[in-house]
Amino acid sequence: EAKQRGRNHYHFYTQDINAQTYRHLMLENELSKALERDEFQLHYQPQISLATGKVEGLEALVRWEHPEKGYLSPGHFIPVAEDTGLIERLGLWVVRRACEDMKRLEAADLPVPRMAINLSPRQFRQTDLACQYAAIIKEIGIQASQIELELTESTIMQDIDKAVEIFEALHRLGFRLAVDDFGTGYSSLNQLKHFPIHTLKIDRSFVRGIPQDRDDAAIVTAIVAMAKGLGLEVVAEGVEARHQLEFLKALECESVQGYYFSRPLPYDELCEYLQDSCSTNQQKQSASS
Ligand code: C2E
Ligand code: MG
Ligand code: MG
Ligand code: MG
């Protein structure tokens, strides 16, 4: 009887795997065409300075407008792109598009100081990553110091020696570097201190519970204090509510990102957002002078 049950289990299990493999193969096939068909888009989420209330940066987040399935979030297809290696080409497309849009914003008199771009593990280890990215931004006329590359702790920790080497190459070219989802990757500070990092991004799983959850409150407080001690900037991710914002302000966290201010926006909506936030800031300034 146990054998029977075992076999049934096995049966369901393989069916499950097959369905998964099938979906994976379909995606793989469609993904490779998606770049040529121009089906990817970038949405931009504003990063707000708590001291000035101004937008000091944007995070570029990729979306796939699938012809039948509609909008697909990166959580769905980045892992497949990573497995197949397509991520390298997609990554080059992302930097190019993000820099072009920065230029468009400048021309529309809505300049934003900085653009944050995510790198997955495979991109990070891509040969000549630093040179390729440097060539693209130079061609478009963006300074490396305007670009912040985001890497998760786990990407960095996979191979620390290699990571130090790549960070140094990027740093020499003038790129800013951020540790994304900070607090989830079990890195030790002792290891991170060897890296030329500018920014820590506090993972939104810790921001969610502040200020009521004592553990989250303690963790966020400690990360902000530590970042300050190390001379790093801090961005809190996933700020959705006023009470979270107040807590972060009291800690003098530099900047925040989250639905409380804005979801990631397509270019046209971003322009409207920037226009509105510009005039709000002007009103505040004339009111206080
Ligand atoms: P991430 O870099 O940690 O990006 C933050 C994610 O949190 C985004 O999800 C964003 O939409 C979401 N988010 C922002 N504010 C809030 C909030 O207040 N509440 C909640 N619940 N969520 C919020 P998204 O766009 O689905 O991206 C997921 C992940 O996919 C990113 O995590 C990043 O690791 C990856 N990704 C996105 N774009 C790219 C890309 O161009 N290249 C690579 N390699 N990875 C990317
Ligand atoms: Mg990120
Ligand atoms: Mg993150
Ligand atoms: Mg994340």
PDB file of N, CA, C and O in Angstrom, residues 1 3 25 30 54 58-59 77 90 94 115 130 139 149 164-165 170 179 198 209 215 236 247-248 260:
ATOM      1  N   GLU A   1       0.838  -1.220   0.000  1.00  0.00           N
ATOM      2  CA  GLU A   1       0.000   0.000   0.000  1.00  0.00           C
ATOM      3  C   GLU A   1       0.870   1.267   0.000  1.00  0.00           C
ATOM      4  O   GLU A   1       0.581   2.221  -0.705  1.00  0.00           O
ATOM      5  N   LYS A   3       3.842   1.382  -1.095  1.00  0.00           N
ATOM      6  CA  LYS A   3       4.478   1.424  -2.403  1.00  0.00           C
ATOM      7  C   LYS A   3       3.554   2.113  -3.413  1.00  0.00           C
ATOM      8  O   LYS A   3       3.966   2.963  -4.190  1.00  0.00           O
ATOM      9  N   LEU A  25      10.060  25.934 -21.095  1.00  0.00           N
ATOM     10  CA  LEU A  25      10.473  25.870 -22.498  1.00  0.00           C
ATOM     11  C   LEU A  25       9.718  26.871 -23.355  1.00  0.00           C
ATOM     12  O   LEU A  25      10.294  27.512 -24.233  1.00  0.00           O
ATOM     13  N   GLU A  30       9.790  32.031 -26.292  1.00  0.00           N
ATOM     14  CA  GLU A  30       9.174  33.344 -26.523  1.00  0.00           C
ATOM     15  C   GLU A  30      10.097  34.480 -26.106  1.00  0.00           C
ATOM     16  O   GLU A  30      10.103  35.536 -26.729  1.00  0.00           O
ATOM     17  N   LYS A  54      12.692  65.736  -2.591  1.00  0.00           N
ATOM     18  CA  LYS A  54      12.867  65.688  -4.050  1.00  0.00           C
ATOM     19  C   LYS A  54      13.189  64.283  -4.555  1.00  0.00           C
ATOM     20  O   LYS A  54      13.738  63.465  -3.810  1.00  0.00           O
ATOM     21  N   LEU A  58      15.888  57.206  -9.825  1.00  0.00           N
ATOM     22  CA  LEU A  58      14.835  56.345 -10.345  1.00  0.00           C
ATOM     23  C   LEU A  58      15.393  54.936 -10.370  1.00  0.00           C
ATOM     24  O   LEU A  58      16.573  54.752 -10.669  1.00  0.00           O
ATOM     25  N   GLU A  59      14.562  53.938 -10.051  1.00  0.00           N
ATOM     26  CA  GLU A  59      14.997  52.560 -10.280  1.00  0.00           C
ATOM     27  C   GLU A  59      14.288  52.042 -11.525  1.00  0.00           C
ATOM     28  O   GLU A  59      13.064  52.112 -11.619  1.00  0.00           O
ATOM     29  N   PHE A  77      10.056  36.064 -15.467  1.00  0.00           N
ATOM     30  CA  PHE A  77      10.902  35.728 -16.620  1.00  0.00           C
ATOM     31  C   PHE A  77      12.395  35.956 -16.404  1.00  0.00           C
ATOM     32  O   PHE A  77      13.203  35.402 -17.127  1.00  0.00           O
ATOM     33  N   LEU A  90      19.463  41.145 -22.650  1.00  0.00           N
ATOM     34  CA  LEU A  90      18.396  41.948 -22.040  1.00  0.00           C
ATOM     35  C   LEU A  90      18.997  43.064 -21.181  1.00  0.00           C
ATOM     36  O   LEU A  90      18.538  44.207 -21.203  1.00  0.00           O
ATOM     37  N   VAL A  94      18.460  47.068 -21.303  1.00  0.00           N
ATOM     38  CA  VAL A  94      17.973  47.830 -20.145  1.00  0.00           C
ATOM     39  C   VAL A  94      18.829  49.088 -19.907  1.00  0.00           C
ATOM     40  O   VAL A  94      18.298  50.183 -19.769  1.00  0.00           O
ATOM     41  N   MET A 115      20.152  57.109 -11.930  1.00  0.00           N
ATOM     42  CA  MET A 115      19.341  55.967 -12.372  1.00  0.00           C
ATOM     43  C   MET A 115      19.908  54.702 -11.746  1.00  0.00           C
ATOM     44  O   MET A 115      21.108  54.440 -11.844  1.00  0.00           O
ATOM     45  N   ALA A 130      31.880  45.702 -17.301  1.00  0.00           N
ATOM     46  CA  ALA A 130      32.208  47.097 -17.014  1.00  0.00           C
ATOM     47  C   ALA A 130      32.452  47.879 -18.308  1.00  0.00           C
ATOM     48  O   ALA A 130      31.914  48.969 -18.496  1.00  0.00           O
ATOM     49  N   GLU A 139      28.273  56.498 -25.189  1.00  0.00           N
ATOM     50  CA  GLU A 139      27.648  56.751 -26.495  1.00  0.00           C
ATOM     51  C   GLU A 139      26.400  57.631 -26.329  1.00  0.00           C
ATOM     52  O   GLU A 139      26.144  58.517 -27.121  1.00  0.00           O
ATOM     53  N   LEU A 149      24.483  50.739  -9.886  1.00  0.00           N
ATOM     54  CA  LEU A 149      24.208  49.337 -10.198  1.00  0.00           C
ATOM     55  C   LEU A 149      23.846  48.606  -8.915  1.00  0.00           C
ATOM     56  O   LEU A 149      24.570  48.685  -7.923  1.00  0.00           O
ATOM     57  N   VAL A 164      34.725  41.188  -5.584  1.00  0.00           N
ATOM     58  CA  VAL A 164      35.579  42.338  -5.263  1.00  0.00           C
ATOM     59  C   VAL A 164      36.235  42.860  -6.539  1.00  0.00           C
ATOM     60  O   VAL A 164      36.257  44.071  -6.807  1.00  0.00           O
ATOM     61  N   GLU A 165      36.708  41.925  -7.346  1.00  0.00           N
ATOM     62  CA  GLU A 165      37.381  42.284  -8.599  1.00  0.00           C
ATOM     63  C   GLU A 165      36.444  43.076  -9.523  1.00  0.00           C
ATOM     64  O   GLU A 165      36.807  44.121 -10.054  1.00  0.00           O
ATOM     65  N   LEU A 170      34.203  48.258 -11.877  1.00  0.00           N
ATOM     66  CA  LEU A 170      33.073  49.174 -12.063  1.00  0.00           C
ATOM     67  C   LEU A 170      33.332  50.500 -11.340  1.00  0.00           C
ATOM     68  O   LEU A 170      33.047  51.580 -11.858  1.00  0.00           O
ATOM     69  N   VAL A 179      23.978  47.695  -2.623  1.00  0.00           N
ATOM     70  CA  VAL A 179      23.607  46.337  -2.226  1.00  0.00           C
ATOM     71  C   VAL A 179      22.091  46.311  -2.049  1.00  0.00           C
ATOM     72  O   VAL A 179      21.541  47.022  -1.209  1.00  0.00           O
ATOM     73  N   HIS A 198      28.385  52.338  -2.337  1.00  0.00           N
ATOM     74  CA  HIS A 198      27.846  53.656  -1.978  1.00  0.00           C
ATOM     75  C   HIS A 198      26.575  53.560  -1.139  1.00  0.00           C
ATOM     76  O   HIS A 198      26.310  54.411  -0.318  1.00  0.00           O
ATOM     77  N   GLY A 209       7.223  45.687   8.661  1.00  0.00           N
ATOM     78  CA  GLY A 209       6.776  45.593  10.054  1.00  0.00           C
ATOM     79  C   GLY A 209       6.991  46.828  10.922  1.00  0.00           C
ATOM     80  O   GLY A 209       6.532  46.853  12.064  1.00  0.00           O
ATOM     81  N   ASP A 215      11.203  43.368  16.241  1.00  0.00           N
ATOM     82  CA  ASP A 215      12.393  42.849  15.566  1.00  0.00           C
ATOM     83  C   ASP A 215      12.714  43.686  14.338  1.00  0.00           C
ATOM     84  O   ASP A 215      13.850  44.094  14.128  1.00  0.00           O
ATOM     85  N   ALA A 236      15.419  52.948   1.968  1.00  0.00           N
ATOM     86  CA  ALA A 236      14.463  51.957   2.466  1.00  0.00           C
ATOM     87  C   ALA A 236      13.498  51.616   1.338  1.00  0.00           C
ATOM     88  O   ALA A 236      12.915  52.499   0.720  1.00  0.00           O
ATOM     89  N   PHE A 247       8.771  56.739  10.951  1.00  0.00           N
ATOM     90  CA  PHE A 247       9.818  55.996  11.650  1.00  0.00           C
ATOM     91  C   PHE A 247      11.176  56.218  10.973  1.00  0.00           C
ATOM     92  O   PHE A 247      12.195  56.472  11.622  1.00  0.00           O
ATOM     93  N   LEU A 248      11.197  56.130   9.640  1.00  0.00           N
ATOM     94  CA  LEU A 248      12.441  56.277   8.879  1.00  0.00           C
ATOM     95  C   LEU A 248      12.982  57.706   8.964  1.00  0.00           C
ATOM     96  O   LEU A 248      14.191  57.919   9.026  1.00  0.00           O
ATOM     97  N   TYR A 260       3.945  54.225  -1.254  1.00  0.00           N
ATOM     98  CA  TYR A 260       3.470  55.425  -0.570  1.00  0.00           C
ATOM     99  C   TYR A 260       3.704  56.650  -1.453  1.00  0.00           C
ATOM    100  O   TYR A 260       2.874  57.543  -1.518  1.00  0.00           O
TER     101      TYR A 260
END
